[in-house]
GROMACS .gro file of N, CA and C in nm:
model
  402
    1MET      N    1   3.844  15.258  23.617
    1MET     CA    2   3.781  15.375  23.538
    1MET      C    3   3.867  15.513  23.529
    2THR      N    4   3.848  15.566  23.421
    2THR     CA    5   3.928  15.701  23.380
    2THR      C    6   3.875  15.784  23.490
    3ALA      N    7   3.991  15.881  23.528
    3ALA     CA    8   3.971  16.003  23.583
    3ALA      C    9   3.978  16.147  23.498
    4ASP      N   10   3.977  16.144  23.358
    4ASP     CA   11   3.972  16.204  23.263
    4ASP      C   12   3.814  16.266  23.251
    5PRO      N   13   3.787  16.405  23.288
    5PRO     CA   14   3.659  16.468  23.312
    5PRO      C   15   3.616  16.471  23.182
    6THR      N   16   3.674  16.493  23.053
    6THR     CA   17   3.624  16.492  22.945
    6THR      C   18   3.571  16.350  22.884
    7ALA      N   19   3.657  16.255  22.920
    7ALA     CA   20   3.596  16.117  22.875
    7ALA      C   21   3.461  16.068  22.952
    8ILE      N   22   3.470  16.136  23.085
    8ILE     CA   23   3.351  16.109  23.165
    8ILE      C   24   3.236  16.167  23.144
    9LEU      N   25   3.223  16.294  23.119
    9LEU     CA   26   3.135  16.350  23.049
    9LEU      C   27   3.065  16.353  22.940
   10ASN      N   28   3.169  16.312  22.826
   10ASN     CA   29   3.109  16.233  22.681
   10ASN      C   30   3.036  16.130  22.693
   11ASP      N   31   3.065  16.033  22.779
   11ASP     CA   32   2.997  15.929  22.811
   11ASP      C   33   2.881  15.925  22.857
   12ARG      N   34   2.897  16.009  22.986
   12ARG     CA   35   2.750  16.064  23.053
   12ARG      C   36   2.661  16.122  22.974
   13PHE      N   37   2.714  16.221  22.884
   13PHE     CA   38   2.595  16.287  22.807
   13PHE      C   39   2.540  16.184  22.668
   14ASP      N   40   2.635  16.105  22.619
   14ASP     CA   41   2.582  15.973  22.546
   14ASP      C   42   2.474  15.889  22.612
   15GLU      N   43   2.515  15.886  22.731
   15GLU     CA   44   2.414  15.781  22.808
   15GLU      C   45   2.265  15.881  22.813
   16ALA      N   46   2.270  16.016  22.860
   16ALA     CA   47   2.163  16.090  22.865
   16ALA      C   48   2.090  16.106  22.744
   17MET      N   49   2.132  16.132  22.638
   17MET     CA   50   2.061  16.158  22.496
   17MET      C   51   2.006  16.016  22.496
   18LYS      N   52   2.072  15.916  22.507
   18LYS     CA   53   1.996  15.801  22.465
   18LYS      C   54   1.889  15.755  22.567
   19ALA      N   55   1.897  15.799  22.686
   19ALA     CA   56   1.790  15.775  22.761
   19ALA      C   57   1.670  15.888  22.749
   20ALA      N   58   1.705  16.013  22.687
   20ALA     CA   59   1.607  16.125  22.654
   20ALA      C   60   1.529  16.089  22.521
   21PHE      N   61   1.594  16.061  22.425
   21PHE     CA   62   1.531  16.052  22.318
   21PHE      C   63   1.505  15.885  22.242
   22GLY      N   64   1.578  15.789  22.313
   22GLY     CA   65   1.560  15.656  22.263
   22GLY      C   66   1.578  15.640  22.131
   23ASP      N   67   1.490  15.565  22.055
   23ASP     CA   68   1.504  15.522  21.923
   23ASP      C   69   1.486  15.658  21.806
   24ASP      N   70   1.433  15.776  21.896
   24ASP     CA   71   1.433  15.886  21.806
   24ASP      C   72   1.584  15.965  21.800
   25LEU      N   73   1.661  15.909  21.848
   25LEU     CA   74   1.804  15.985  21.865
   25LEU      C   75   1.863  15.937  21.728
   26PRO      N   76   1.893  16.064  21.632
   26PRO     CA   77   1.967  16.023  21.503
   26PRO      C   78   2.118  15.955  21.525
   27GLU      N   79   2.124  15.873  21.425
   27GLU     CA   80   2.279  15.820  21.454
   27GLU      C   81   2.386  15.922  21.442
   28GLY      N   82   2.467  15.922  21.511
   28GLY     CA   83   2.604  15.992  21.534
   28GLY      C   84   2.577  16.116  21.602
   29ALA      N   85   2.443  16.135  21.663
   29ALA     CA   86   2.423  16.259  21.748
   29ALA      C   87   2.527  16.237  21.868
   30SER      N   88   2.570  16.372  21.898
   30SER     CA   89   2.695  16.412  21.982
   30SER      C   90   2.676  16.520  22.076
   31ALA      N   91   2.707  16.516  22.192
   31ALA     CA   92   2.703  16.634  22.287
   31ALA      C   93   2.784  16.776  22.244
   32LEU      N   94   2.879  16.732  22.165
   32LEU     CA   95   2.959  16.830  22.093
   32LEU      C   96   3.020  16.917  22.240
   33LEU      N   97   3.113  16.823  22.318
   33LEU     CA   98   3.169  16.888  22.431
   33LEU      C   99   3.287  16.935  22.405
   34SER      N  100   3.337  17.085  22.421
   34SER     CA  101   3.446  17.153  22.426
   34SER      C  102   3.468  17.214  22.535
   35PRO      N  103   3.596  17.233  22.577
   35PRO     CA  104   3.619  17.339  22.700
   35PRO      C  105   3.557  17.467  22.660
   36SER      N  106   3.531  17.570  22.773
   36SER     CA  107   3.481  17.670  22.758
   36SER      C  108   3.597  17.776  22.713
   37LYS      N  109   3.525  17.864  22.601
   37LYS     CA  110   3.618  17.969  22.630
   37LYS      C  111   3.634  18.065  22.718
   38ASN      N  112   3.521  18.070  22.788
   38ASN     CA  113   3.505  18.185  22.872
   38ASN      C  114   3.472  18.127  23.017
   39PRO      N  115   3.575  18.165  23.099
   39PRO     CA  116   3.556  18.085  23.229
   39PRO      C  117   3.423  18.107  23.320
   40LYS      N  118   3.347  18.230  23.286
   40LYS     CA  119   3.217  18.263  23.326
   40LYS      C  120   3.112  18.169  23.310
   41PHE      N  121   3.157  18.108  23.202
   41PHE     CA  122   3.029  17.986  23.184
   41PHE      C  123   3.091  17.894  23.238
   42GLY      N  124   3.167  17.841  23.296
   42GLY     CA  125   3.194  17.697  23.352
   42GLY      C  126   3.330  17.672  23.282
   43ASP      N  127   3.348  17.512  23.292
   43ASP     CA  128   3.475  17.462  23.231
   43ASP      C  129   3.425  17.383  23.108
   44PHE      N  130   3.324  17.344  23.091
   44PHE     CA  131   3.283  17.293  22.970
   44PHE      C  132   3.170  17.329  22.918
   45GLN      N  133   3.130  17.302  22.786
   45GLN     CA  134   3.026  17.357  22.710
   45GLN      C  135   2.955  17.259  22.623
   46ALA      N  136   2.846  17.192  22.641
   46ALA     CA  137   2.796  17.118  22.518
   46ALA      C  138   2.689  17.190  22.418
   47ASN      N  139   2.723  17.174  22.307
   47ASN     CA  140   2.641  17.241  22.202
   47ASN      C  141   2.576  17.172  22.119
   48GLY      N  142   2.560  17.059  22.133
   48GLY     CA  143   2.491  16.936  22.073
   48GLY      C  144   2.339  16.939  22.076
   49ALA      N  145   2.284  17.021  22.185
   49ALA     CA  146   2.153  17.024  22.178
   49ALA      C  147   2.066  17.085  22.034
   50MET      N  148   2.166  17.201  22.006
   50MET     CA  149   2.108  17.287  21.910
   50MET      C  150   2.106  17.231  21.758
   51GLY      N  151   2.207  17.136  21.733
   51GLY     CA  152   2.193  17.088  21.619
   51GLY      C  153   2.099  16.949  21.636
   52LEU      N  154   2.103  16.886  21.744
   52LEU     CA  155   1.991  16.768  21.749
   52LEU      C  156   1.854  16.840  21.760
   53ALA      N  157   1.824  16.971  21.799
   53ALA     CA  158   1.707  17.010  21.805
   53ALA      C  159   1.649  17.010  21.635
   54LYS      N  160   1.727  17.050  21.567
   54LYS     CA  161   1.673  17.086  21.426
   54LYS      C  162   1.656  16.919  21.400
   55ARG      N  163   1.740  16.841  21.406
   55ARG     CA  164   1.702  16.740  21.337
   55ARG      C  165   1.575  16.642  21.418
   56LEU      N  166   1.560  16.684  21.542
   56LEU     CA  167   1.456  16.644  21.585
   56LEU      C  168   1.302  16.717  21.579
   57GLY      N  169   1.344  16.867  21.512
   57GLY     CA  170   1.230  16.941  21.512
   57GLY      C  171   1.156  16.982  21.617
   58LYS      N  172   1.237  17.016  21.752
   58LYS     CA  173   1.225  17.038  21.854
   58LYS      C  174   1.292  17.180  21.900
   59PRO      N  175   1.223  17.258  21.980
   59PRO     CA  176   1.299  17.382  22.045
   59PRO      C  177   1.450  17.341  22.092
   60PRO      N  178   1.587  17.415  22.077
   60PRO     CA  179   1.664  17.372  22.132
   60PRO      C  180   1.678  17.358  22.267
   61ARG      N  181   1.640  17.466  22.356
   61ARG     CA  182   1.630  17.494  22.481
   61ARG      C  183   1.529  17.366  22.536
   62GLU      N  184   1.434  17.289  22.470
   62GLU     CA  185   1.346  17.162  22.533
   62GLU      C  186   1.454  17.069  22.500
   63VAL      N  187   1.534  17.030  22.437
   63VAL     CA  188   1.627  16.934  22.385
   63VAL      C  189   1.707  16.912  22.503
   64ALA      N  190   1.782  17.045  22.540
   64ALA     CA  191   1.872  17.071  22.629
   64ALA      C  192   1.813  17.014  22.769
   65GLN      N  193   1.709  17.074  22.798
   65GLN     CA  194   1.651  17.043  22.915
   65GLN      C  195   1.610  16.900  22.924
   66ALA      N  196   1.594  16.837  22.822
   66ALA     CA  197   1.533  16.653  22.830
   66ALA      C  198   1.679  16.615  22.827
   67ILE      N  199   1.785  16.672  22.816
   67ILE     CA  200   1.903  16.594  22.814
   67ILE      C  201   1.962  16.612  22.951
   68LEU      N  202   1.933  16.721  23.030
   68LEU     CA  203   1.966  16.751  23.166
   68LEU      C  204   1.890  16.651  23.278
   69GLU      N  205   1.758  16.654  23.219
   69GLU     CA  206   1.686  16.532  23.295
   69GLU      C  207   1.725  16.416  23.304
   70HIS      N  208   1.817  16.364  23.220
   70HIS     CA  209   1.878  16.220  23.231
   70HIS      C  210   2.005  16.241  23.250
   71LEU      N  211   2.082  16.377  23.254
   71LEU     CA  212   2.219  16.372  23.257
   71LEU      C  213   2.288  16.355  23.456
   72ASN      N  214   2.338  16.272  23.469
   72ASN     CA  215   2.387  16.246  23.587
   72ASN      C  216   2.574  16.242  23.608
   73VAL      N  217   2.602  16.413  23.639
   73VAL     CA  218   2.719  16.423  23.670
   73VAL      C  219   2.745  16.475  23.818
   74SER      N  220   2.657  16.476  23.896
   74SER     CA  221   2.677  16.508  24.032
   74SER      C  222   2.782  16.458  24.079
   75ASP      N  223   2.860  16.345  24.078
   75ASP     CA  224   2.992  16.331  24.131
   75ASP      C  225   3.097  16.387  24.080
   76ILE      N  226   3.122  16.460  23.964
   76ILE     CA  227   3.210  16.514  23.916
   76ILE      C  228   3.193  16.675  23.867
   77ALA      N  229   3.057  16.704  23.857
   77ALA     CA  230   3.007  16.857  23.820
   77ALA      C  231   2.906  16.938  23.893
   78GLU      N  232   2.921  17.039  23.920
   78GLU     CA  233   2.819  17.138  23.968
   78GLU      C  234   2.669  17.100  23.906
   79GLU      N  235   2.586  17.179  23.959
   79GLU     CA  236   2.460  17.135  23.847
   79GLU      C  237   2.465  17.207  23.716
   80PRO      N  238   2.457  17.146  23.597
   80PRO     CA  239   2.449  17.200  23.460
   80PRO      C  240   2.355  17.306  23.442
   81GLU      N  241   2.407  17.407  23.366
   81GLU     CA  242   2.308  17.505  23.336
   81GLU      C  243   2.282  17.527  23.193
   82ILE      N  244   2.168  17.553  23.152
   82ILE     CA  245   2.141  17.565  23.022
   82ILE      C  246   2.138  17.744  22.992
   83ALA      N  247   2.210  17.764  22.864
   83ALA     CA  248   2.226  17.900  22.876
   83ALA      C  249   2.211  17.922  22.714
   84GLY      N  250   2.139  18.068  22.678
   84GLY     CA  251   2.122  18.119  22.556
   84GLY      C  252   2.029  18.027  22.486
   85PRO      N  253   2.049  17.971  22.364
   85PRO     CA  254   1.947  17.906  22.296
   85PRO      C  255   1.968  17.764  22.315
   86GLY      N  256   2.069  17.704  22.411
   86GLY     CA  257   2.043  17.573  22.413
   86GLY      C  258   2.176  17.539  22.448
   87PHE      N  259   2.278  17.597  22.495
   87PHE     CA  260   2.386  17.558  22.559
   87PHE      C  261   2.399  17.502  22.653
   88ILE      N  262   2.485  17.405  22.719
   88ILE     CA  263   2.425  17.347  22.851
   88ILE      C  264   2.611  17.345  22.899
   89ASN      N  265   2.623  17.434  23.004
   89ASN     CA  266   2.762  17.469  23.071
   89ASN      C  267   2.770  17.383  23.195
   90ILE      N  268   2.890  17.342  23.192
   90ILE     CA  269   2.924  17.237  23.302
   90ILE      C  270   3.037  17.289  23.372
   91THR      N  271   3.064  17.321  23.520
   91THR     CA  272   3.169  17.352  23.593
   91THR      C  273   3.196  17.219  23.706
   92LEU      N  274   3.337  17.180  23.664
   92LEU     CA  275   3.354  17.070  23.753
   92LEU      C  276   3.401  17.112  23.881
   93LYS      N  277   3.366  16.990  23.966
   93LYS     CA  278   3.381  17.006  24.114
   93LYS      C  279   3.533  16.966  24.136
   94PRO      N  280   3.615  17.066  24.244
   94PRO     CA  281   3.716  17.065  24.263
   94PRO      C  282   3.825  16.907  24.309
   95ASP      N  283   3.729  16.852  24.354
   95ASP     CA  284   3.754  16.707  24.352
   95ASP      C  285   3.767  16.582  24.229
   96ALA      N  286   3.703  16.668  24.138
   96ALA     CA  287   3.710  16.603  24.012
   96ALA      C  288   3.858  16.653  23.927
   97LEU      N  289   3.881  16.761  23.960
   97LEU     CA  290   3.999  16.827  23.900
   97LEU      C  291   4.118  16.741  23.988
   98SER      N  292   4.085  16.736  24.100
   98SER     CA  293   4.205  16.666  24.157
   98SER      C  294   4.212  16.516  24.128
   99ALA      N  295   4.126  16.495  24.109
   99ALA     CA  296   4.119  16.307  24.097
   99ALA      C  297   4.201  16.335  23.936
  100ALA      N  298   4.163  16.402  23.856
  100ALA     CA  299   4.240  16.395  23.728
  100ALA      C  300   4.388  16.433  23.708
  101ILE      N  301   4.422  16.538  23.814
  101ILE     CA  302   4.570  16.549  23.820
  101ILE      C  303   4.631  16.445  23.899
  102ALA      N  304   4.578  16.360  23.986
  102ALA     CA  305   4.629  16.255  24.067
  102ALA      C  306   4.657  16.135  23.989
  103ALA      N  307   4.551  16.099  23.889
  103ALA     CA  308   4.574  16.006  23.788
  103ALA      C  309   4.674  16.018  23.695
  104MET      N  310   4.720  16.145  23.695
  104MET     CA  311   4.875  16.169  23.584
  104MET      C  312   4.983  16.159  23.686
  105ASP      N  313   4.971  16.140  23.772
  105ASP     CA  314   5.091  16.130  23.873
  105ASP      C  315   5.132  15.981  23.891
  106SER      N  316   5.193  15.971  23.765
  106SER     CA  317   5.257  15.793  23.743
  106SER      C  318   5.341  15.807  23.621
  107PRO      N  319   5.421  15.726  23.610
  107PRO     CA  320   5.496  15.716  23.509
  107PRO      C  321   5.435  15.709  23.350
  108GLU      N  322   5.331  15.677  23.356
  108GLU     CA  323   5.233  15.673  23.241
  108GLU      C  324   5.170  15.790  23.214
  109LEU      N  325   5.200  15.884  23.304
  109LEU     CA  326   5.099  16.017  23.317
  109LEU      C  327   4.952  15.987  23.315
  110GLY      N  328   4.888  15.893  23.341
  110GLY     CA  329   4.766  15.868  23.350
  110GLY      C  330   4.702  15.823  23.217
  111ILE      N  331   4.782  15.792  23.113
  111ILE     CA  332   4.746  15.722  22.993
  111ILE      C  333   4.762  15.567  22.989
  112GLU      N  334   4.660  15.519  22.989
  112GLU     CA  335   4.671  15.323  22.971
  112GLU      C  336   4.706  15.308  22.870
  113PRO      N  337   4.828  15.241  22.874
  113PRO     CA  338   4.896  15.178  22.739
  113PRO      C  339   4.770  15.062  22.655
  114ALA      N  340   4.788  15.095  22.531
  114ALA     CA  341   4.678  14.981  22.446
  114ALA      C  342   4.720  14.864  22.483
  115ALA      N  343   4.658  14.763  22.480
  115ALA     CA  344   4.672  14.637  22.521
  115ALA      C  345   4.646  14.547  22.382
  116ASP      N  346   4.765  14.498  22.355
  116ASP     CA  347   4.758  14.374  22.235
  116ASP      C  348   4.765  14.255  22.265
  117PRO      N  349   4.669  14.155  22.256
  117PRO     CA  350   4.643  14.019  22.335
  117PRO      C  351   4.757  13.936  22.297
  118ASN      N  352   4.815  13.998  22.182
  118ASN     CA  353   4.881  13.872  22.073
  118ASN      C  354   5.042  13.917  22.126
  119THR      N  355   5.074  14.026  22.162
  119THR     CA  356   5.229  14.055  22.224
  119THR      C  357   5.217  14.131  22.371
  120GLU      N  358   5.336  14.115  22.415
  120GLU     CA  359   5.364  14.193  22.536
  120GLU      C  360   5.403  14.327  22.525
  121PHE      N  361   5.358  14.411  22.633
  121PHE     CA  362   5.354  14.541  22.607
  121PHE      C  363   5.531  14.541  22.645
  122ARG      N  364   5.562  14.621  22.555
  122ARG     CA  365   5.722  14.684  22.575
  122ARG      C  366   5.741  14.779  22.581
  123LYS      N  367   5.845  14.853  22.672
  123LYS     CA  368   5.875  15.002  22.670
  123LYS      C  369   5.956  15.044  22.535
  124GLN      N  370   5.958  15.158  22.529
  124GLN     CA  371   6.020  15.193  22.433
  124GLN      C  372   6.061  15.342  22.433
  125THR      N  373   6.188  15.368  22.387
  125THR     CA  374   6.207  15.518  22.401
  125THR      C  375   6.227  15.592  22.276
  126VAL      N  376   6.139  15.678  22.286
  126VAL     CA  377   6.078  15.790  22.182
  126VAL      C  378   6.165  15.920  22.205
  127VAL      N  379   6.223  15.947  22.092
  127VAL     CA  380   6.333  16.079  22.113
  127VAL      C  381   6.225  16.190  22.041
  128VAL      N  382   6.231  16.289  22.123
  128VAL     CA  383   6.127  16.415  22.091
  128VAL      C  384   6.261  16.517  22.035
  129ASP      N  385   6.273  16.584  21.924
  129ASP     CA  386   6.351  16.674  21.898
  129ASP      C  387   6.310  16.798  21.854
  130LEU      N  388   6.313  16.894  21.969
  130LEU     CA  389   6.252  17.051  21.958
  130LEU      C  390   6.374  17.137  21.894
  131CYS      N  391   6.321  17.168  21.778
  131CYS     CA  392   6.437  17.280  21.734
  131CYS      C  393   6.352  17.407  21.676
  132GLY      N  394   6.436  17.499  21.644
  132GLY     CA  395   6.369  17.626  21.621
  132GLY      C  396   6.279  17.674  21.737
  133VAL      N  397   6.319  17.688  21.863
  133VAL     CA  398   6.264  17.740  21.974
  133VAL      C  399   6.252  17.882  21.977
  134ASN      N  400   6.327  17.931  21.905
  134ASN     CA  401   6.282  18.100  21.873
  134ASN      C  402   6.160  18.132  21.814
   0.00000   0.00000   0.00000
């Protein structure tokens, strides 16, 4: 299981949206999760309820509330909050941040190599040339 909070949150929002709207959920609907631009609103913001509301013909805050009723992030985040017209603000728990950082404490930096069943995983040297530092 990944410790990447963004991947976890995206998966959990997908599950919550499917649970909240079932067959009414439009194809390609997304939470539109992004890092918060203002720390006072938390670590992440999900803006997808507003676009989804338009597609469903419902008020955005009602859509956001329906998503929150099915969203289970208690293991990695504080209780999410609805703000403004339907933004969902998420603040990560310190333990979730610690787990994400600890997962990077490896030679792979927490990134799982792509598996190709037809070949062996081979280490490669990649040269990165940084020029024009000024």
